[in-house]
Coordinates of C-alpha atoms in Angstrom, one line a residue:
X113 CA 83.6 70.3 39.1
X114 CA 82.6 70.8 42.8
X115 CA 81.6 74.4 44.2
X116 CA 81.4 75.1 48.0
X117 CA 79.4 77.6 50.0
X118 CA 80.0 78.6 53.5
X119 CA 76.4 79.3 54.7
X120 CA 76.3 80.6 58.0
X121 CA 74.3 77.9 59.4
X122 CA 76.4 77.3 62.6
X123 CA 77.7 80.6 63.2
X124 CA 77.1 79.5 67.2
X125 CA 80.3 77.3 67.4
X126 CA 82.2 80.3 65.7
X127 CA 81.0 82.7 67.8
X128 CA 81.7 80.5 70.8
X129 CA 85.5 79.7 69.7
X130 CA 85.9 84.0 69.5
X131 CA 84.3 84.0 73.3
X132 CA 86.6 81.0 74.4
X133 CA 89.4 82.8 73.2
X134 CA 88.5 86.2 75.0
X135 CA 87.7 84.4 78.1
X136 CA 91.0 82.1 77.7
X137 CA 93.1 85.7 77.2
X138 CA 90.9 87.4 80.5
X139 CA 91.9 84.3 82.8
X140 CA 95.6 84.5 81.5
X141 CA 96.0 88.2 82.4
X142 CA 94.1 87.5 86.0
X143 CA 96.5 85.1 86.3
X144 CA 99.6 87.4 85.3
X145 CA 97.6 89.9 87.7
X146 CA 97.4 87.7 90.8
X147 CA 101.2 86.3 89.9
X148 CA 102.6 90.3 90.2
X149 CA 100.8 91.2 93.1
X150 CA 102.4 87.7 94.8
X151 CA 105.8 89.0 93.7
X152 CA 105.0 93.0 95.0
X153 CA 103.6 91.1 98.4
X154 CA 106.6 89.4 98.6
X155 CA 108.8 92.4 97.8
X156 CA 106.9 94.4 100.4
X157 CA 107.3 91.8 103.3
X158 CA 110.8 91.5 102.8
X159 CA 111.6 95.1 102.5
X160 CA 109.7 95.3 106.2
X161 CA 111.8 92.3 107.3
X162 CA 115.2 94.2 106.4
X163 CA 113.9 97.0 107.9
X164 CA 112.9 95.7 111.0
X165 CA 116.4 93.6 111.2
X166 CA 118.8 97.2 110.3
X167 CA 116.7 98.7 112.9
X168 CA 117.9 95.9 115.4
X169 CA 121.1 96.0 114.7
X170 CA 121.3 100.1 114.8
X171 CA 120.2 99.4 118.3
X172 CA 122.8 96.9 119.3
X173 CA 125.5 99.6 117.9
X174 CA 124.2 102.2 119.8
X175 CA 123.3 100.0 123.2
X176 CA 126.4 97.8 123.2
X177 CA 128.9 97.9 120.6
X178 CA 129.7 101.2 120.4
X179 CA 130.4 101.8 124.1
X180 CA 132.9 99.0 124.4
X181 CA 134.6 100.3 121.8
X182 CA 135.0 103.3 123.2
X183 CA 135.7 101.8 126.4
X184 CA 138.3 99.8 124.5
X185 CA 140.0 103.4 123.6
X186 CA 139.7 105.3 127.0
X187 CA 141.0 101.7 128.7
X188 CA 144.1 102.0 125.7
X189 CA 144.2 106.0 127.0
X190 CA 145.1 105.0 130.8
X191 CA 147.3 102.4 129.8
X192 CA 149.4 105.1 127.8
X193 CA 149.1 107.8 130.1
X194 CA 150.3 105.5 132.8
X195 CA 153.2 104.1 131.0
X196 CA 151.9 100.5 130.8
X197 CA 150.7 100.6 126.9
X198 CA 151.9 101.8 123.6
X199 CA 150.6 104.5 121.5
X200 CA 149.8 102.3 118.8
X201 CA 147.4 100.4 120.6
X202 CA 145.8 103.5 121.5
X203 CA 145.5 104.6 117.8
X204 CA 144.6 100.6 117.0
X205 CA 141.2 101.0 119.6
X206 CA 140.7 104.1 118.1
X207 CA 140.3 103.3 115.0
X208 CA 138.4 100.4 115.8
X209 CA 135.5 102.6 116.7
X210 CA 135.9 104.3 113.9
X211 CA 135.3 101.5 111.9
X212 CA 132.0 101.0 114.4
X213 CA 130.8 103.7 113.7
X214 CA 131.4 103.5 109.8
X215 CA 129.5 99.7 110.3
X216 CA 126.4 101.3 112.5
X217 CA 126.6 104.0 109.8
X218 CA 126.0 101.7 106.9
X219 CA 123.3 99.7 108.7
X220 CA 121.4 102.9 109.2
X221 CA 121.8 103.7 105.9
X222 CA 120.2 100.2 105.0
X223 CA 117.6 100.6 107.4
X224 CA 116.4 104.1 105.7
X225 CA 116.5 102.6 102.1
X226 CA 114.1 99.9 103.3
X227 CA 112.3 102.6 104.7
X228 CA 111.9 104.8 101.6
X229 CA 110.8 101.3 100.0
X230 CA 108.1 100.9 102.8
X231 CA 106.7 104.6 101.8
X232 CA 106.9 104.5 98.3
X233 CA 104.8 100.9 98.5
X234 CA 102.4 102.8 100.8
X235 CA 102.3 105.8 98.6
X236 CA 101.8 103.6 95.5
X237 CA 98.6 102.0 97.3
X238 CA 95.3 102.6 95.6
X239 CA 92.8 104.3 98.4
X240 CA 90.3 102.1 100.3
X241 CA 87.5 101.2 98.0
X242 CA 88.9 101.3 94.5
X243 CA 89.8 98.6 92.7
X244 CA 93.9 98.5 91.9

C-alpha cells in the first residue's frame, strides 16, 4: 500500500509557472499589439501615397489632357465647318473628351476615398498624451 501527500513545500516553482504563463500571454498580446499597429501604419502610408498620386494625376487632367482633347474637338469643328472633315470625326473627338472627363472623374473620385481614409485615421487617433 503506498499513500501520497502533496505538501505545499515548493509552492515557489508553482507560483512561478502561473507568472511565466501571465508574462508569456502579456508579451504575446504586445506582440499582436505592435504587429496591428505595423499593419494600420502601413495602411495609413499607402492611403496618403494613393492620395497624393490621384491628386497628381487630377492635375495632369485638368493641366494637359483635357485641353487637347478639347482642342482635338474644336480642331474636328473647323475641319467640318470648312468642308475638309467628316462629322463623324467630329462626334469621335467629342466623345473622346467625354470619356476624359469620365477618367479625370474617376480619379477624383479615388483621390476623395483616400481622403475620407486619411480623416477617418486622423479622427480615430487617440489625443496627445494618452496611451492608445
Amino acid at each position: 500500500m503506498q499513500f501520497k501527500v502533496g505538501l505545499p513545500y515548493f509552492t515557489k516553482n508553482r507560483q512561478d509557472r502561473g507568472l511565466a504563463a501571465a508574462l508569456e500571454q502579456s508579451h504575446a498580446s504586445e506582440d499582436r499589439k505592435r504587429d496591428l499597429l505595423r499593419e494600420l501604419h502601413a495602411e495609413v502610408n499607402q492611403d496618403y501615397v494613393d492620395r497624393r498620386h490621384y491628386e497628381e494625376r487630377v492635375a495632369d487632367f485638368d493641366a494637359s489632357i483635357i485641353p487637347d482633347a478639347e482642342r482635338r474637338v474644336e480642331t474636328a469643328r473647323s475641319a467640318y465647318q470648312a468642308g475638309r472633315g467628316s462629322f463623324d470625326t467630329v462626334l469621335l473627338a467629342r466623345r473622346a473628351v467625354l470619356d476624359v472627363r469620365l477618367q479625370r472623374l474617376a480619379l477624383a473620385v479615388e483621390s476623395a476615398r483616400a481622403q475620407v481614409r486619411l480623416d477617418y485615421w486622423s479622427a480615430a487617433q487617440p489625443p496627445a498624451g494618452e496611451a492608445p
